[in-house]
Amino acid sequence: MKGLIYKEIILYGKQALLFLGAVILLSSIMFVEPPADSIAVVNVMICVIYMFIFLVVGMFEQGLYEKDENYRWRIFISSTPKLMKTQILVKYMSTLFISVCTLIWCVVLERMVELRGDIELKTIQVSIIMLGIQMIFRAVEIPVVIRFGSKYASLYRMIVTFMVMSVVLIYLLFGNLEIFCSREQFFRFILKLLEGDKKQMLWRWCTYTVVTSGILYVLSYKISVLLGKEKIYM
């Protein structure tokens, strides 16, 4: 396993540094001096930054399989079921490690913004939910990559993106848009979610998302191992 982990670091180290640079660049937006008396604006901004950070990290995670689709490497790793299983385990561990490090960075970012602006933020719940969503996407995507390769996984991402955009469009057409009627109402709603009477609801969603993602991630690993073994004999 140590050899496979070392391989991941060598193969994807430079790429990881590029994505790390993108994350730091995104995070730097939060250190621009905000307008006075704009705690709601800062909360919304950091939530949006969280989303973009997880999106960028997700793009990196999606690329952790492309270089392993080399024909010679695929034949070597398929030589024994145990080696294939270990490789899949390392991929799942790497993805989980990267996502957890992203969550830790979001927590550190919030703390740095608090210290710099002498304000108190309540956005950790959002980053936890984003972690759960990230892991759910990976739990669905990795077995597709194991079985069909990165090409079909890209198709899966395109379909998921289309579905998400469709849901957003339908909500914009038929959903309750009262919270968006004015800037004040929108920010008031966000503050209720983060620290008001809707705060407990947000914490419940944190719990649901993390538990669901954990269960799906374990199931996804087991499915990927079965698919990997099946692929050996194809």
Short mmCIF file of C-alpha atoms in Angstrom, two decimals:
data_model
loop_
_atom_site.label_atom_id
_atom_site.label_comp_id
_atom_site.label_asym_id
_atom_site.label_seq_id
_atom_site.Cartn_x
_atom_site.Cartn_y
_atom_site.Cartn_z
CA MET A 1 0.00 0.00 0.00
CA LYS A 2 2.85 2.42 0.79
CA GLY A 3 4.14 2.01 -2.76
CA LEU A 4 0.74 2.84 -4.23
CA ILE A 5 0.39 5.90 -2.00
CA TYR A 6 3.85 7.05 -3.07
CA LYS A 7 2.82 6.55 -6.72
CA GLU A 8 -0.21 8.79 -6.17
CA ILE A 9 1.99 11.54 -4.72
CA ILE A 10 4.47 11.35 -7.60
CA LEU A 11 1.86 11.17 -10.36
CA TYR A 12 -0.49 13.83 -9.06
CA GLY A 13 1.81 16.02 -6.93
CA LYS A 14 2.31 18.80 -9.49
CA GLN A 15 -1.36 18.77 -10.41
CA ALA A 16 -2.26 19.02 -6.72
CA LEU A 17 -0.05 22.11 -6.35
CA LEU A 18 -1.89 23.80 -9.24
CA PHE A 19 -5.27 23.13 -7.67
CA LEU A 20 -3.93 24.24 -4.28
CA GLY A 21 -2.95 27.52 -5.88
CA ALA A 22 -6.47 27.89 -7.26
CA VAL A 23 -7.95 27.24 -3.79
CA ILE A 24 -5.67 29.84 -2.18
CA LEU A 25 -6.56 32.34 -4.91
CA LEU A 26 -10.27 31.79 -4.28
CA SER A 27 -9.76 32.07 -0.53
CA SER A 28 -7.93 35.39 -0.90
CA ILE A 29 -11.20 37.03 -1.96
CA MET A 30 -12.34 36.83 1.67
CA PHE A 31 -9.53 39.14 2.77
CA VAL A 32 -10.78 42.05 0.72
CA GLU A 33 -12.02 44.75 3.07
CA PRO A 34 -15.84 44.33 3.33
CA PRO A 35 -18.29 47.24 3.64
CA ALA A 36 -19.10 48.40 7.16
CA ASP A 37 -21.89 46.61 9.03
CA SER A 38 -22.04 43.79 6.48
CA ILE A 39 -21.91 40.61 8.57
CA ALA A 40 -24.66 39.06 6.42
CA VAL A 41 -22.72 39.85 3.23
CA VAL A 42 -19.55 38.27 4.65
CA ASN A 43 -21.47 35.13 5.66
CA VAL A 44 -22.95 34.77 2.17
CA MET A 45 -19.59 35.45 0.52
CA ILE A 46 -17.74 32.82 2.53
CA CYS A 47 -20.50 30.25 1.84
CA VAL A 48 -20.13 30.91 -1.89
CA ILE A 49 -16.33 30.63 -1.57
CA TYR A 50 -16.79 27.25 0.17
CA MET A 51 -18.85 26.04 -2.78
CA PHE A 52 -16.24 27.12 -5.31
CA ILE A 53 -13.43 25.59 -3.25
CA PHE A 54 -15.18 22.22 -3.09
CA LEU A 55 -15.94 22.49 -6.81
CA VAL A 56 -12.26 23.04 -7.63
CA VAL A 57 -11.16 20.21 -5.32
CA GLY A 58 -13.82 17.98 -6.87
CA MET A 59 -12.29 18.60 -10.30
CA PHE A 60 -8.93 17.44 -8.93
CA GLU A 61 -10.49 14.32 -7.37
CA GLN A 62 -12.13 13.48 -10.68
CA GLY A 63 -8.70 13.41 -12.32
CA LEU A 64 -7.17 10.89 -9.89
CA TYR A 65 -7.95 7.97 -12.23
CA GLU A 66 -6.95 9.16 -15.71
CA LYS A 67 -3.24 8.27 -15.46
CA ASP A 68 -4.10 4.80 -14.15
CA GLU A 69 -5.85 3.94 -17.42
CA ASN A 70 -2.50 3.32 -19.11
CA TYR A 71 -2.69 -0.12 -20.76
CA ARG A 72 0.49 -1.53 -19.18
CA TRP A 73 -0.41 -0.29 -15.71
CA ARG A 74 -3.92 -1.70 -16.04
CA ILE A 75 -2.55 -5.11 -16.96
CA PHE A 76 -0.07 -5.02 -14.05
CA ILE A 77 -2.60 -3.92 -11.44
CA SER A 78 -5.03 -6.57 -12.67
CA SER A 79 -2.46 -9.34 -12.20
CA THR A 80 -3.82 -10.20 -8.76
CA PRO A 81 -7.20 -9.43 -7.14
CA LYS A 82 -5.43 -8.31 -3.94
CA LEU A 83 -3.38 -5.69 -5.81
CA MET A 84 -6.49 -4.40 -7.55
CA LYS A 85 -8.35 -4.20 -4.23
CA THR A 86 -5.45 -2.31 -2.61
CA GLN A 87 -5.32 0.15 -5.50
CA ILE A 88 -9.06 0.85 -5.16
CA LEU A 89 -8.69 1.29 -1.39
CA VAL A 90 -5.87 3.80 -1.91
CA LYS A 91 -8.07 5.78 -4.33
CA TYR A 92 -10.91 5.93 -1.82
CA MET A 93 -8.53 6.88 0.98
CA SER A 94 -6.94 9.60 -1.17
CA THR A 95 -10.30 11.08 -2.10
CA LEU A 96 -11.49 11.06 1.50
CA PHE A 97 -8.22 12.60 2.72
CA ILE A 98 -8.41 15.40 0.15
CA SER A 99 -12.05 16.17 1.01
CA VAL A 100 -11.39 16.22 4.75
CA CYS A 101 -8.37 18.50 4.22
CA THR A 102 -10.67 20.79 2.23
CA LEU A 103 -13.10 20.92 5.15
CA ILE A 104 -10.24 21.72 7.54
CA TRP A 105 -9.09 24.50 5.22
CA CYS A 106 -12.62 25.97 5.20
CA VAL A 107 -12.63 25.95 9.02
CA VAL A 108 -9.20 27.65 9.08
CA LEU A 109 -10.37 30.18 6.49
CA GLU A 110 -13.41 31.08 8.59
CA ARG A 111 -11.21 31.54 11.66
CA MET A 112 -8.76 33.77 9.76
CA VAL A 113 -11.61 35.93 8.46
CA GLU A 114 -13.00 36.22 12.00
CA LEU A 115 -9.64 37.28 13.44
CA ARG A 116 -8.95 39.77 10.67
CA GLY A 117 -12.37 41.41 10.73
CA ASP A 118 -13.09 40.98 14.45
CA ILE A 119 -16.43 39.35 13.61
CA GLU A 120 -18.12 36.05 14.41
CA LEU A 121 -19.15 33.77 11.55
CA LYS A 122 -21.43 30.73 11.64
CA THR A 123 -20.69 29.03 8.36
CA ILE A 124 -19.12 25.73 9.39
CA GLN A 125 -22.41 23.90 8.78
CA VAL A 126 -22.28 24.88 5.13
CA SER A 127 -18.77 23.46 4.67
CA ILE A 128 -19.83 20.21 6.37
CA ILE A 129 -22.81 19.90 4.04
CA MET A 130 -20.53 20.58 1.07
CA LEU A 131 -18.19 17.80 2.29
CA GLY A 132 -21.15 15.39 2.47
CA ILE A 133 -22.33 16.32 -1.02
CA GLN A 134 -18.80 15.95 -2.37
CA MET A 135 -18.49 12.44 -0.91
CA ILE A 136 -21.92 11.43 -2.27
CA PHE A 137 -20.84 12.50 -5.77
CA ARG A 138 -17.59 10.55 -5.47
CA ALA A 139 -19.42 7.50 -4.07
CA VAL A 140 -21.53 7.38 -7.24
CA GLU A 141 -18.77 8.35 -9.64
CA ILE A 142 -15.88 6.08 -8.60
CA PRO A 143 -17.61 2.76 -9.44
CA VAL A 144 -18.45 4.23 -12.87
CA VAL A 145 -14.76 5.09 -13.38
CA ILE A 146 -13.64 1.64 -12.19
CA ARG A 147 -16.04 -0.16 -14.51
CA PHE A 148 -16.19 2.06 -17.60
CA GLY A 149 -13.26 4.50 -17.37
CA SER A 150 -12.94 8.28 -17.17
CA LYS A 151 -14.69 8.88 -20.50
CA TYR A 152 -18.00 7.52 -19.22
CA ALA A 153 -17.47 9.20 -15.87
CA SER A 154 -17.30 12.52 -17.73
CA LEU A 155 -20.65 11.66 -19.30
CA TYR A 156 -22.02 10.94 -15.84
CA ARG A 157 -20.84 14.34 -14.59
CA MET A 158 -22.48 16.03 -17.57
CA ILE A 159 -25.79 14.27 -16.85
CA VAL A 160 -25.63 15.16 -13.13
CA THR A 161 -24.85 18.80 -13.98
CA PHE A 162 -27.81 18.90 -16.37
CA MET A 163 -30.10 17.43 -13.70
CA VAL A 164 -28.96 19.95 -11.08
CA MET A 165 -29.44 22.84 -13.50
CA SER A 166 -32.89 21.52 -14.38
CA VAL A 167 -33.90 21.37 -10.72
CA VAL A 168 -32.68 24.94 -10.18
CA LEU A 169 -34.55 26.13 -13.28
CA ILE A 170 -37.76 24.41 -12.20
CA TYR A 171 -37.49 25.96 -8.75
CA LEU A 172 -36.93 29.39 -10.26
CA LEU A 173 -40.04 28.92 -12.41
CA PHE A 174 -42.42 27.36 -9.88
CA GLY A 175 -40.80 27.53 -6.40
CA ASN A 176 -41.20 29.98 -3.57
CA LEU A 177 -39.07 33.00 -4.46
CA GLU A 178 -40.19 35.25 -1.64
CA ILE A 179 -36.77 35.20 0.02
CA PHE A 180 -35.26 36.62 -3.16
CA CYS A 181 -37.73 39.52 -3.45
CA SER A 182 -35.25 41.92 -1.91
CA ARG A 183 -31.64 41.94 -0.83
CA GLU A 184 -32.63 42.47 2.81
CA GLN A 185 -35.00 39.49 2.84
CA PHE A 186 -32.39 37.24 1.25
CA PHE A 187 -29.67 38.14 3.77
CA ARG A 188 -32.16 37.85 6.64
CA PHE A 189 -33.03 34.32 5.50
CA ILE A 190 -29.32 33.36 5.32
CA LEU A 191 -28.70 34.66 8.83
CA LYS A 192 -31.70 32.67 10.12
CA LEU A 193 -30.16 29.54 8.61
CA LEU A 194 -26.73 30.20 10.08
CA GLU A 195 -27.54 31.50 13.53
CA GLY A 196 -31.29 32.17 13.82
CA ASP A 197 -34.38 30.07 14.38
CA LYS A 198 -33.53 27.84 11.38
CA LYS A 199 -30.07 26.96 12.70
CA GLN A 200 -31.15 23.59 14.11
CA MET A 201 -32.62 22.65 10.77
CA LEU A 202 -29.26 23.32 9.12
CA TRP A 203 -27.46 21.17 11.72
CA ARG A 204 -29.94 18.36 11.03
CA TRP A 205 -29.12 18.59 7.35
CA CYS A 206 -25.42 18.39 8.26
CA THR A 207 -26.07 15.15 10.13
CA TYR A 208 -28.22 13.66 7.35
CA THR A 209 -25.68 14.55 4.66
CA VAL A 210 -22.63 13.23 6.52
CA VAL A 211 -24.30 9.97 7.59
CA THR A 212 -25.69 9.36 4.10
CA SER A 213 -22.35 10.10 2.45
CA GLY A 214 -20.52 7.79 4.88
CA ILE A 215 -22.87 4.87 4.20
CA LEU A 216 -22.78 5.43 0.44
CA TYR A 217 -18.99 5.74 0.46
CA VAL A 218 -18.53 2.37 2.17
CA LEU A 219 -21.05 0.71 -0.16
CA SER A 220 -19.37 2.37 -3.12
CA TYR A 221 -15.99 0.90 -2.10
CA LYS A 222 -17.45 -2.60 -1.87
CA ILE A 223 -19.11 -2.21 -5.27
CA SER A 224 -15.88 -0.91 -6.81
CA VAL A 225 -13.94 -3.92 -5.48
CA LEU A 226 -16.49 -6.28 -7.06
CA LEU A 227 -16.37 -4.37 -10.34
CA GLY A 228 -12.56 -4.38 -10.26
CA LYS A 229 -12.45 -8.15 -9.82
CA GLU A 230 -14.98 -8.57 -12.61
CA LYS A 231 -12.93 -6.38 -14.91
CA ILE A 232 -9.88 -8.63 -14.47
CA TYR A 233 -11.64 -11.47 -16.28
CA MET A 234 -13.14 -9.35 -19.09
#
